[in-house]
């Protein structure tokens, strides 16, 4: 009987544990989770704060489900302090214990990347990293007088949390060092539209560096290189980084992205040691290079592949194309594949097109506009990337992602047999129009 140790009870860890149990009913599978949540959905934090979801809904399965129904040796509030060859040292509810392992999975995710400024530890400063953060924010809002909210950061979480605080009637200021929202993953043609929509509800301060958070009993203001802004609550949304300190201590290779380097079987450089989820790299299907894209769908699949192989299988995770979607109020925002800059850095000679079109015929109610930017290879017409904003974004991004994974060209996209009916789409679907403009 093999002894399996999994560090981390999030999406990848519990996916792996469940897969191993399915394939190896008699093995001992021990999962160590530092917090009080397993199989959780941190992506739901903004919607709990907004009031459209309940915090308890952010746990897909309870600890008891895994313990009683799947026979997994699950340890809650158990923090792994050190990993040695064949053994882990754990502090479990204040008591130090050691557990042997034959095969090990690092699935301990990512941690917030805090800005290097004074005051991030003040009362009233929060991150939106794990479900308990939602409860802490809600309790603070209930107990303190909060009128001004400052969000430091301009990524996905920043936008989603801005929507949540606006919905609760707060005056929101968003501060970002870069000159554009979502600068790394969206082109200026798209971010300009997002910024115009945000500016209707919040104070948007771009190209501005936060230098300090100040306050006495609790936060009172944020100081930047260009001004001072009142703040009764501050959300730090300045990114995350893979939590690799345990893996590095064991001698596991860390890739250039800062995450654990893995094979497509989720194996590391150490025999019997695997990594999956937000702590691990994956392969980008368009560039062939390792990348780090911390998103739940990939994390679950990486855990499934790692668990299959830890149980003796030969599964392969083909990689990602970087598909993501979010929204702000009535504006949907999505992307997949490479940006123009990423494609050029990868060695492609590219052509691009930006279109504005409708998501359905004008005679049927409920439709709106969608803006698309497409990137394709200049000579071979291979599709390389899509960014979209407006209405009906999900269907277009998902369709384009599958096209990317199958090496489709602009011609393939143009002649794709997409569904049409007035309640759902126009005769010329926005993707077909984009393909026509990109040419083939």
Coordinates of C-alpha atoms in Angstrom, one line a residue:
X1 CA 0.0 0.0 0.0
X2 CA 1.4 3.4 -1.1
X3 CA 1.3 6.4 1.3
X4 CA 0.2 9.5 -0.6
X5 CA 0.7 13.0 0.9
X6 CA -1.0 16.0 -0.7
X7 CA -0.2 19.5 0.5
X8 CA -3.2 21.8 0.0
X9 CA -6.9 21.1 0.0
X10 CA -8.0 23.4 -2.8
X11 CA -9.1 22.6 -6.3
X12 CA -6.0 20.8 -7.5
X13 CA -5.4 18.9 -4.2
X14 CA -8.8 17.5 -3.7
X15 CA -9.2 16.7 -7.4
X16 CA -6.0 14.7 -7.2
X17 CA -7.0 13.0 -4.0
X18 CA -10.4 12.0 -5.4
X19 CA -8.8 10.6 -8.6
X20 CA -6.2 8.6 -6.6
X21 CA -9.0 7.1 -4.4
X22 CA -11.0 6.2 -7.6
X23 CA -8.0 4.3 -9.0
X24 CA -6.5 2.9 -5.8
X25 CA -9.2 2.2 -3.3
X26 CA -6.8 0.7 -0.7
X27 CA -4.0 3.4 -0.7
X28 CA -3.6 5.8 2.2
X29 CA -4.2 9.4 1.0
X30 CA -3.4 12.2 3.5
X31 CA -4.3 15.8 2.6
X32 CA -3.0 18.6 4.7
X33 CA -4.8 21.9 4.5
X34 CA -3.5 24.9 6.5
X35 CA -6.9 26.6 6.6
X36 CA -10.5 25.6 7.4
X37 CA -11.8 25.3 3.8
X38 CA -11.4 22.6 1.2
X39 CA -12.6 22.3 -2.3
X40 CA -13.3 26.0 -2.1
X41 CA -14.1 28.7 -4.7
X42 CA -12.2 31.9 -3.9
X43 CA -13.4 33.3 -7.3
X44 CA -16.7 33.8 -5.5
X45 CA -15.4 36.3 -2.9
X46 CA -16.5 39.4 -4.8
X47 CA -20.1 38.0 -5.1
X48 CA -20.3 37.3 -1.4
X49 CA -19.2 40.8 -0.6
X50 CA -21.7 42.2 -3.2
X51 CA -24.5 40.1 -1.5
X52 CA -25.5 37.9 -4.4
X53 CA -23.9 34.8 -2.9
X54 CA -23.4 33.3 0.6
X55 CA -20.0 32.4 2.0
X56 CA -21.0 28.8 2.8
X57 CA -21.7 28.3 -0.9
X58 CA -18.0 28.8 -1.7
X59 CA -17.2 25.3 -0.5
X60 CA -18.2 22.7 -3.1
X61 CA -17.8 19.7 -0.7
X62 CA -17.5 19.7 3.0
X63 CA -14.5 18.1 4.8
X64 CA -16.9 15.3 6.0
X65 CA -17.7 14.4 2.4
X66 CA -14.1 13.6 1.6
X67 CA -13.5 11.9 5.0
X68 CA -16.7 9.8 5.2
X69 CA -17.6 9.3 1.5
X70 CA -14.2 9.1 -0.1
X71 CA -12.1 7.7 2.7
X72 CA -9.5 10.5 2.5
X73 CA -7.3 11.2 5.6
X74 CA -8.0 14.9 5.6
X75 CA -6.3 17.2 8.1
X76 CA -7.7 20.7 8.6
X77 CA -5.7 23.6 10.2
X78 CA -2.6 21.5 9.5
X79 CA 0.3 23.5 8.2
X80 CA 3.2 21.7 6.6
X81 CA 6.4 23.2 8.0
X82 CA 9.0 21.2 6.1
X83 CA 9.2 18.5 3.4
X84 CA 12.0 16.0 3.6
X85 CA 12.6 13.0 1.4
X86 CA 9.9 10.5 2.5
X87 CA 8.5 12.6 5.3
X88 CA 6.6 15.8 6.0
X89 CA 6.7 17.8 9.3
X90 CA 3.3 19.3 10.1
X91 CA 2.0 21.5 12.9
X92 CA -1.6 20.4 13.4
X93 CA -3.7 22.5 15.8
X94 CA -0.5 23.4 17.7
X95 CA 1.0 19.9 17.8
X96 CA 4.0 19.0 15.7
X97 CA 3.7 15.6 13.9
X98 CA 5.5 13.8 11.1
X99 CA 4.0 11.7 8.3
X100 CA 5.7 9.4 5.8
X101 CA 5.1 9.5 2.1
X102 CA 5.9 7.4 -0.9
X103 CA 4.4 9.9 -3.4
X104 CA 3.9 13.6 -2.8
X105 CA 1.9 16.4 -4.4
X106 CA 2.5 20.1 -4.0
X107 CA -1.0 21.7 -4.4
X108 CA -0.6 24.6 -2.0
X109 CA -1.5 27.3 -4.4
X110 CA -0.6 30.9 -4.5
X111 CA -0.4 33.7 -2.0
X112 CA -1.1 37.5 -2.3
X113 CA 1.7 39.7 -3.6
X114 CA 1.5 42.7 -1.3
X115 CA 2.9 46.0 -2.3
X116 CA 6.2 47.0 -0.6
X117 CA 4.7 49.9 1.3
X118 CA 4.1 50.9 4.9
X119 CA 0.7 50.2 6.4
X120 CA -0.5 47.0 4.7
X121 CA -0.9 45.5 8.2
X122 CA -3.3 48.2 9.4
X123 CA -6.9 47.3 10.5
X124 CA -9.1 47.8 7.5
X125 CA -6.7 46.5 4.9
X126 CA -7.8 43.3 3.2
X127 CA -7.0 40.9 0.3
X128 CA -9.5 38.7 -1.6
X129 CA -7.5 35.5 -1.6
X130 CA -9.5 32.8 0.3
X131 CA -13.2 32.5 1.3
X132 CA -12.6 33.6 4.9
X133 CA -11.5 37.0 3.5
X134 CA -15.1 37.6 2.4
X135 CA -16.3 37.0 5.9
X136 CA -13.7 39.4 7.3
X137 CA -14.7 42.1 4.8
X138 CA -18.4 41.6 5.6
X139 CA -17.8 41.8 9.3
X140 CA -15.7 45.0 8.9
X141 CA -18.4 46.6 6.8
X142 CA -21.0 45.7 9.4
X143 CA -19.0 47.1 12.4
X144 CA -17.3 50.1 10.9
X145 CA -18.4 53.2 9.2
X146 CA -17.3 52.8 5.6
X147 CA -17.9 55.4 2.9
X148 CA -14.6 55.5 1.0
X149 CA -13.1 52.3 -0.4
X150 CA -9.7 52.3 -2.1
X151 CA -8.7 49.4 -4.3
X152 CA -5.0 49.2 -5.1
X153 CA -4.5 47.2 -8.3
X154 CA -6.2 47.0 -11.7
X155 CA -6.6 43.3 -12.5
X156 CA -9.5 40.9 -12.5
X157 CA -10.1 40.9 -8.8
X158 CA -9.8 44.6 -8.6
X159 CA -12.6 45.0 -11.2
X160 CA -14.9 42.4 -9.5
X161 CA -14.4 43.9 -6.1
X162 CA -15.0 47.4 -7.4
X163 CA -18.4 46.2 -8.7
X164 CA -19.1 44.7 -5.3
X165 CA -18.4 47.9 -3.4
X166 CA -20.3 50.0 -5.9
X167 CA -23.3 47.8 -5.5
X168 CA -23.1 48.4 -1.7
X169 CA -23.2 52.1 -2.3
X170 CA -19.5 52.9 -1.5
X171 CA -17.4 55.6 -3.1
X172 CA -14.7 53.6 -4.8
X173 CA -11.2 54.8 -5.9
X174 CA -9.0 52.4 -7.9
X175 CA -5.3 53.1 -8.0
X176 CA -2.9 51.4 -10.5
X177 CA 0.7 51.8 -11.3
X178 CA 0.2 51.0 -14.9
X179 CA -1.4 53.5 -17.3
X180 CA -4.1 51.0 -18.3
X181 CA -6.5 48.5 -16.8
X182 CA -5.6 44.9 -17.4
X183 CA -2.5 46.0 -19.2
X184 CA -0.7 42.7 -19.5
X185 CA -3.6 40.7 -21.0
X186 CA -5.7 43.2 -23.0
X187 CA -4.9 45.7 -25.8
X188 CA -5.5 49.4 -25.4
X189 CA -8.4 49.2 -27.9
X190 CA -10.2 47.0 -25.3
X191 CA -9.0 48.5 -22.0
X192 CA -10.1 52.0 -23.2
X193 CA -13.7 50.8 -23.4
X194 CA -13.4 49.2 -19.9
X195 CA -11.9 52.3 -18.4
X196 CA -14.7 54.5 -19.9
X197 CA -17.3 52.2 -18.2
X198 CA -15.5 52.2 -14.9
X199 CA -15.2 55.9 -14.8
X200 CA -19.0 56.2 -14.7
X201 CA -19.0 54.7 -11.2
X202 CA -15.6 55.0 -9.6
X203 CA -12.6 57.3 -9.4
X204 CA -9.9 55.8 -11.6
X205 CA -6.3 56.8 -10.9
X206 CA -4.0 55.2 -13.4
X207 CA -0.2 55.6 -13.8
X208 CA 0.0 56.3 -10.1
X209 CA 2.2 54.6 -7.5
X210 CA 0.9 53.9 -4.0
X211 CA 3.7 54.8 -1.5
X212 CA 2.0 54.4 2.0
X213 CA -1.2 53.4 3.8
X214 CA -1.8 55.6 6.8
X215 CA -4.1 55.6 9.8
X216 CA -4.3 55.4 13.6
X217 CA -6.9 53.0 15.0
X218 CA -7.7 51.9 11.5
X219 CA -6.9 52.9 7.9
X220 CA -7.6 56.5 7.0
X221 CA -5.9 57.3 3.7
X222 CA -3.7 56.1 0.9
X223 CA -0.7 58.2 -0.1
X224 CA 0.6 58.0 -3.7
X225 CA 3.3 59.8 -5.7
X226 CA 0.6 62.1 -7.0
X227 CA -1.9 62.7 -4.1
X228 CA -3.7 61.5 -1.0
X229 CA -7.0 59.7 -1.0
X230 CA -9.4 59.1 1.9
X231 CA -9.9 55.4 2.8
X232 CA -12.2 53.7 5.3
X233 CA -11.4 50.3 3.8
X234 CA -8.6 49.2 1.5
X235 CA -8.4 46.2 -0.8
X236 CA -5.0 45.1 -2.0
X237 CA -5.5 43.5 -5.4
X238 CA -1.9 43.7 -6.6
X239 CA -1.5 40.1 -7.8
X240 CA -0.5 36.7 -6.5
X241 CA 2.6 34.5 -6.5
X242 CA 3.1 30.8 -6.4
X243 CA 3.8 29.5 -2.8
X244 CA 6.9 27.5 -3.6
X245 CA 9.0 27.8 -0.4
X246 CA 8.3 24.2 0.7
X247 CA 9.1 22.8 -2.8
X248 CA 12.3 24.8 -3.0
X249 CA 13.3 23.5 0.4
X250 CA 13.1 19.9 -0.9
X251 CA 15.1 20.8 -4.0
X252 CA 12.3 20.9 -6.5
X253 CA 13.1 22.9 -9.6
X254 CA 11.4 26.3 -9.8
X255 CA 10.8 27.6 -13.3
X256 CA 11.5 31.1 -14.8
X257 CA 7.9 32.0 -14.1
X258 CA 8.5 31.6 -10.3
X259 CA 6.2 28.5 -10.2
X260 CA 7.2 24.8 -9.9
X261 CA 8.5 23.4 -13.2
X262 CA 6.6 20.3 -14.2
X263 CA 6.3 17.9 -17.1
X264 CA 3.0 17.5 -18.9
X265 CA 2.4 14.6 -16.5
X266 CA 2.7 17.1 -13.6
X267 CA 5.9 15.4 -12.4
X268 CA 8.8 17.5 -11.0
X269 CA 12.5 16.8 -11.2
X270 CA 12.3 14.6 -8.0
X271 CA 11.1 11.1 -8.4
X272 CA 7.6 10.6 -6.8
X273 CA 7.0 14.3 -6.4
X274 CA 4.3 16.1 -8.4
X275 CA 2.8 19.6 -8.5
X276 CA -0.5 20.9 -9.7
X277 CA -2.7 24.0 -9.5
X278 CA -1.6 27.6 -8.9
X279 CA 1.8 26.5 -7.5
X280 CA 2.8 24.8 -10.8
X281 CA 3.7 25.9 -14.3
X282 CA 1.9 24.5 -17.3
X283 CA 2.7 24.5 -21.0
X284 CA 1.3 27.2 -23.3
X285 CA -0.2 25.4 -26.3
X286 CA 0.6 28.2 -28.7
X287 CA 4.2 29.0 -27.8
X288 CA 5.2 25.5 -26.5
X289 CA 6.9 27.2 -23.5
X290 CA 6.1 26.9 -19.8
X291 CA 3.8 29.5 -18.5
X292 CA 2.0 30.3 -15.2
X293 CA -1.7 31.1 -15.4
X294 CA -3.4 30.7 -12.1
X295 CA -7.0 29.8 -12.9
X296 CA -9.4 27.3 -11.5
X297 CA -10.3 25.3 -14.6
X298 CA -6.7 24.4 -15.3
X299 CA -6.0 23.8 -11.6
X300 CA -8.7 21.2 -11.4
X301 CA -7.5 19.4 -14.6
X302 CA -3.9 19.5 -13.4
X303 CA -4.9 17.9 -10.2
X304 CA -6.8 15.2 -12.1
X305 CA -3.8 14.5 -14.2
X306 CA -1.4 14.5 -11.3
X307 CA -3.7 12.1 -9.3
X308 CA -4.1 9.8 -12.3
X309 CA -0.3 9.5 -12.6
X310 CA 0.4 9.2 -8.9
X311 CA -2.0 6.3 -9.0
X312 CA 0.0 4.6 -11.7
X313 CA -1.6 6.0 -14.9
X314 CA -0.1 7.8 -17.8
X315 CA -2.3 10.9 -18.2
X316 CA -1.1 14.1 -19.9
X317 CA -2.1 17.7 -19.3
X318 CA -1.8 19.3 -22.8
X319 CA -1.6 22.8 -21.4
X320 CA -3.5 26.1 -21.6
X321 CA -4.2 28.9 -24.0
X322 CA -4.9 31.5 -21.3
X323 CA -8.7 31.7 -21.5
X324 CA -10.3 34.0 -18.9
X325 CA -13.5 36.0 -18.4
X326 CA -14.8 38.5 -15.9
X327 CA -17.3 41.4 -15.9
X328 CA -18.0 44.8 -14.5
X329 CA -21.7 45.5 -14.1
X330 CA -23.2 44.9 -17.6
X331 CA -19.9 44.8 -19.4
X332 CA -18.4 41.3 -20.0
X333 CA -14.7 41.1 -20.5
X334 CA -12.9 38.0 -21.9
X335 CA -9.8 36.8 -23.6
X336 CA -7.9 33.8 -24.9
X337 CA -4.6 33.0 -26.6
X338 CA -1.8 35.5 -27.0
X339 CA -1.9 39.3 -27.1
X340 CA -0.3 41.0 -30.1
X341 CA 2.8 41.7 -28.0
X342 CA 3.0 38.2 -26.7
X343 CA 2.6 36.7 -30.2
X344 CA 5.4 38.9 -31.6
X345 CA 7.7 38.0 -28.6
X346 CA 7.0 34.4 -29.4
X347 CA 8.3 34.9 -33.0
X348 CA 5.1 35.2 -34.9
X349 CA 4.6 37.8 -37.6
X350 CA 1.0 38.9 -36.9
X351 CA -2.0 40.7 -38.3
X352 CA -4.7 42.1 -36.2
X353 CA -8.3 43.4 -36.5
X354 CA -10.6 45.3 -34.2
X355 CA -14.4 45.2 -34.9
X356 CA -17.5 46.6 -33.3
X357 CA -20.7 44.7 -34.1
X358 CA -24.0 43.6 -32.6
X359 CA -24.8 40.4 -30.8
X360 CA -28.1 39.9 -32.5
X361 CA -30.5 41.4 -35.0
X362 CA -31.9 44.9 -34.2
X363 CA -35.5 43.7 -34.4
X364 CA -35.1 41.3 -31.4
X365 CA -34.8 42.9 -27.9
X366 CA -32.0 42.2 -25.4
X367 CA -29.0 42.3 -27.7
X368 CA -26.1 44.7 -27.4
X369 CA -22.7 45.6 -28.8
X370 CA -19.5 43.5 -28.7
X371 CA -16.0 44.7 -29.5
X372 CA -13.4 42.1 -30.6
X373 CA -9.7 42.2 -31.2
X374 CA -8.3 39.2 -33.1
X375 CA -4.7 38.3 -33.6
X376 CA -3.6 35.8 -36.4
X377 CA -0.4 34.7 -38.1
X378 CA 0.3 36.9 -41.1
X379 CA 1.3 34.1 -43.6
X380 CA -0.4 30.9 -42.4
X381 CA -3.5 32.7 -41.0
X382 CA -3.4 30.6 -37.9
X383 CA -5.5 32.1 -35.1
X384 CA -3.4 33.3 -32.2
X385 CA -5.6 35.3 -29.8
X386 CA -8.9 37.1 -29.0
X387 CA -9.9 39.8 -26.7
X388 CA -13.6 40.8 -26.3
X389 CA -15.7 43.3 -24.3
X390 CA -19.4 44.0 -24.3
X391 CA -22.3 41.5 -24.5
X392 CA -22.2 37.8 -25.4
X393 CA -18.5 37.5 -24.7
X394 CA -18.4 34.0 -23.1
X395 CA -19.6 32.2 -26.2
X396 CA -17.1 33.9 -28.5
X397 CA -14.2 33.5 -26.2
X398 CA -14.9 29.8 -25.5
X399 CA -15.4 29.0 -29.2
X400 CA -12.2 30.8 -30.1
X401 CA -10.3 29.0 -27.3
X402 CA -11.3 25.6 -28.8
X403 CA -10.3 26.9 -32.3
X404 CA -6.8 27.8 -30.9
X405 CA -6.4 24.4 -29.3
X406 CA -7.0 22.8 -32.6
X407 CA -4.8 25.0 -34.7
X408 CA -7.6 26.6 -36.7
X409 CA -7.1 29.4 -39.2
X410 CA -9.1 32.5 -40.1
X411 CA -10.7 30.5 -42.9
X412 CA -11.7 27.8 -40.5
X413 CA -13.3 30.4 -38.2
X414 CA -15.1 32.1 -41.1
X415 CA -16.7 28.8 -42.3
X416 CA -17.5 27.5 -38.8
X417 CA -21.0 26.3 -38.6
X418 CA -22.2 28.5 -35.7
X419 CA -25.8 28.5 -34.6
X420 CA -28.2 31.3 -35.5
X421 CA -31.6 32.4 -34.4
X422 CA -32.8 36.0 -33.6
X423 CA -33.0 35.5 -29.8
X424 CA -29.4 34.3 -29.7
X425 CA -27.1 35.7 -32.4
X426 CA -27.0 37.5 -35.7
X427 CA -26.8 35.7 -39.1
X428 CA -23.2 36.9 -39.3
X429 CA -21.8 35.9 -35.9
X430 CA -19.2 38.4 -34.5
X431 CA -16.5 35.7 -34.8
X432 CA -17.4 35.2 -38.5
X433 CA -17.2 39.0 -39.1
X434 CA -13.9 39.1 -37.3
X435 CA -12.5 36.3 -39.5
X436 CA -13.7 38.1 -42.6
X437 CA -11.9 41.3 -41.5
X438 CA -8.7 39.5 -40.6
X439 CA -8.8 37.9 -44.1
X440 CA -7.7 34.5 -45.3

